[in-house]
CSV table of C-alpha atoms in Angstrom, one decimal:
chain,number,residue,atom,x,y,z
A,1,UNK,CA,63.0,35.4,6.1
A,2,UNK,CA,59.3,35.7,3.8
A,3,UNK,CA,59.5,38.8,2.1
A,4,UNK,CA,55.7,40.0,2.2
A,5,UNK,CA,54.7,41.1,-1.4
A,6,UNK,CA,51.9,43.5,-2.4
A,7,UNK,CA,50.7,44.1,-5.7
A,8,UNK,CA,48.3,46.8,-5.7
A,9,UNK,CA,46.0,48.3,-8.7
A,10,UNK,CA,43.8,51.3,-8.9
A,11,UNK,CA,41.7,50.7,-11.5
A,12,UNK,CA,39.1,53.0,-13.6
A,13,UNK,CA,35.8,50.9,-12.3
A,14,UNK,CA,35.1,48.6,-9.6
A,15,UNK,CA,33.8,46.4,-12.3
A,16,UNK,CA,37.5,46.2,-13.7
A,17,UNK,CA,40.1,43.7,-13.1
A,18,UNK,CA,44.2,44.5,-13.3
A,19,UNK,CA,45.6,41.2,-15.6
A,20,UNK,CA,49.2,42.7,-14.5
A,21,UNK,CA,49.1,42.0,-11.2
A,22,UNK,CA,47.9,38.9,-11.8
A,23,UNK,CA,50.5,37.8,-14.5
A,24,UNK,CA,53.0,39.1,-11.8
A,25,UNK,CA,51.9,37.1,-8.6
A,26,UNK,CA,51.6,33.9,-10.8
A,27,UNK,CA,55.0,33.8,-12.1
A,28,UNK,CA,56.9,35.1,-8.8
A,29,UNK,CA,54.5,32.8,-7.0
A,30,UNK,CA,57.3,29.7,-6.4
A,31,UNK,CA,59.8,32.4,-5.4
A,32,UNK,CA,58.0,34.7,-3.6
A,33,UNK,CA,54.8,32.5,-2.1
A,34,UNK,CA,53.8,35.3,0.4
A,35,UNK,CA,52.5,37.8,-2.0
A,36,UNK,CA,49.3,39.7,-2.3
A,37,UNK,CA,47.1,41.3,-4.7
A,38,UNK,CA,44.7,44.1,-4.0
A,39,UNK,CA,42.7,46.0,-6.4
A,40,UNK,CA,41.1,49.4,-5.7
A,41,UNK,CA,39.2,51.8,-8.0
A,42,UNK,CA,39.9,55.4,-8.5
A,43,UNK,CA,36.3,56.1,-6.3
A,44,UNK,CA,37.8,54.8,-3.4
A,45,UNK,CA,39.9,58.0,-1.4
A,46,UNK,CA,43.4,57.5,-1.5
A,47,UNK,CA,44.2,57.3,2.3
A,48,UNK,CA,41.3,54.4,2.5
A,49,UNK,CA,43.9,52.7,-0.2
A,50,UNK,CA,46.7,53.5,1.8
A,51,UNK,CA,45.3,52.3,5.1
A,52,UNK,CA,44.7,49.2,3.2
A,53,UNK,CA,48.0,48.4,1.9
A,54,UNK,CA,49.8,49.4,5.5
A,55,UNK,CA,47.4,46.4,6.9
A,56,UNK,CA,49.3,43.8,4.8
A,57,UNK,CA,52.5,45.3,6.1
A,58,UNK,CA,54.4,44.8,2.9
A,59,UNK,CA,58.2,44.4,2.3
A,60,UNK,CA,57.4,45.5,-1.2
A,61,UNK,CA,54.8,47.1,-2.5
A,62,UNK,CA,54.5,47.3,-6.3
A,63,UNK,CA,51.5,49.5,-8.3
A,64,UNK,CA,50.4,48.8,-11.6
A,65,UNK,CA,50.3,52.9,-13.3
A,66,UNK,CA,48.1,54.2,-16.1
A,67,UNK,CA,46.8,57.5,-17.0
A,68,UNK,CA,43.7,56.9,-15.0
A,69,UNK,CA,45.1,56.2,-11.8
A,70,UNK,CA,48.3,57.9,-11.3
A,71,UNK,CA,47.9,61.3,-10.0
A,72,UNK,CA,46.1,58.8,-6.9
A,73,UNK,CA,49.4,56.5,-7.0
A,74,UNK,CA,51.4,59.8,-6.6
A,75,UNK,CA,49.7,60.1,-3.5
A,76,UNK,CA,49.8,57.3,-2.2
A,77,UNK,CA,53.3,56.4,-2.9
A,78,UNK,CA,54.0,59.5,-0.8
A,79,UNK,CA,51.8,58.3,2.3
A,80,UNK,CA,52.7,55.2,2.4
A,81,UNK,CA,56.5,56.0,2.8
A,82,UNK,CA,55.9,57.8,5.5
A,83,UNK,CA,54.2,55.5,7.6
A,84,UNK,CA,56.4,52.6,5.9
A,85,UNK,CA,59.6,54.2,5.5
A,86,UNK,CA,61.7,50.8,5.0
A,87,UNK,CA,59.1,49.3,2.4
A,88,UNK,CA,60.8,48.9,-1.4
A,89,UNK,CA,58.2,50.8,-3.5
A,90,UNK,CA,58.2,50.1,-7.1
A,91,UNK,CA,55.6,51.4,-9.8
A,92,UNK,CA,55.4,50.0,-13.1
A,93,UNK,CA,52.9,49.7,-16.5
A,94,UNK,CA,52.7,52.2,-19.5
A,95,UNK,CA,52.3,55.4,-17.5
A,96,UNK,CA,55.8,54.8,-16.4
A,97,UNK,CA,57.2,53.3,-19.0
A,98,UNK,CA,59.0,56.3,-20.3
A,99,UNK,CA,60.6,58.8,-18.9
A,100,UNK,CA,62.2,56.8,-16.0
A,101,UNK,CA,64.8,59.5,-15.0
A,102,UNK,CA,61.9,62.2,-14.5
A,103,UNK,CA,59.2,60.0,-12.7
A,104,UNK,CA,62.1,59.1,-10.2
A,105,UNK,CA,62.9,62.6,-9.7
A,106,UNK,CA,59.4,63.7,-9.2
A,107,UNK,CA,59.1,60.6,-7.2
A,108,UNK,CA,61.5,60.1,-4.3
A,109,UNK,CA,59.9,57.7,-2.7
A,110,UNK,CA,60.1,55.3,-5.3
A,111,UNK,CA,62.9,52.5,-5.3
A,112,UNK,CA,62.5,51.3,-9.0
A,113,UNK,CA,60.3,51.2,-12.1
């Protein structure tokens, strides 16, 4: 079975590129060859975003957070479980770094950070 990959960032400007995603992909490339990035930017509506990411029909979906973005990755993480209820959702970068216990609390839809 090809696990289908997502890496998804929202970033401050469409102008902006997310290096984490890309560091990601390359080095889970071999492993994991069927993995995508997409990169949004906080102009863009969340369900938009979230219609975007259900086309790829991911087995994982992974989004990069930072202060910027992640009142929009709250909502999407939401949406996106329920249309995708069996997709692993995992959030990671320095808006998530800290305070694990409480973001996964707040956040029952996510599997990891």
């Amino acid at each position: 079975m090809r696990v289908k990959i997502v890496l998804a960032a929202v970033n401050a400007k469409y102008i902006h590129s997310n290096l984490a995603i890309r560091y990601l992909r390359a080095s889970i490339r071999g492993e994991f060859p069927n993995t995508v990035n997409l990169e949004f930017n906080i102009n863009q509506s969340p369900s938009w975003i979230v219609r975007e990411i259900i086309r790829q029909e991911p087995d994982v979906l992974g989004l990069s957070c930072y202060i910027w973005n992640w009142s929009i990755i709250q909502d999407i993480v939401g949406d996106v479980r329920g249309i995708l209820p069996d997709v692993t959702i995992i959030l990671g970068g320095p808006e998530v770094s800290y305070d694990c216990a409480e973001h996964l609390t707040a956040l029952p839809e996510v599997d990891f950070l």
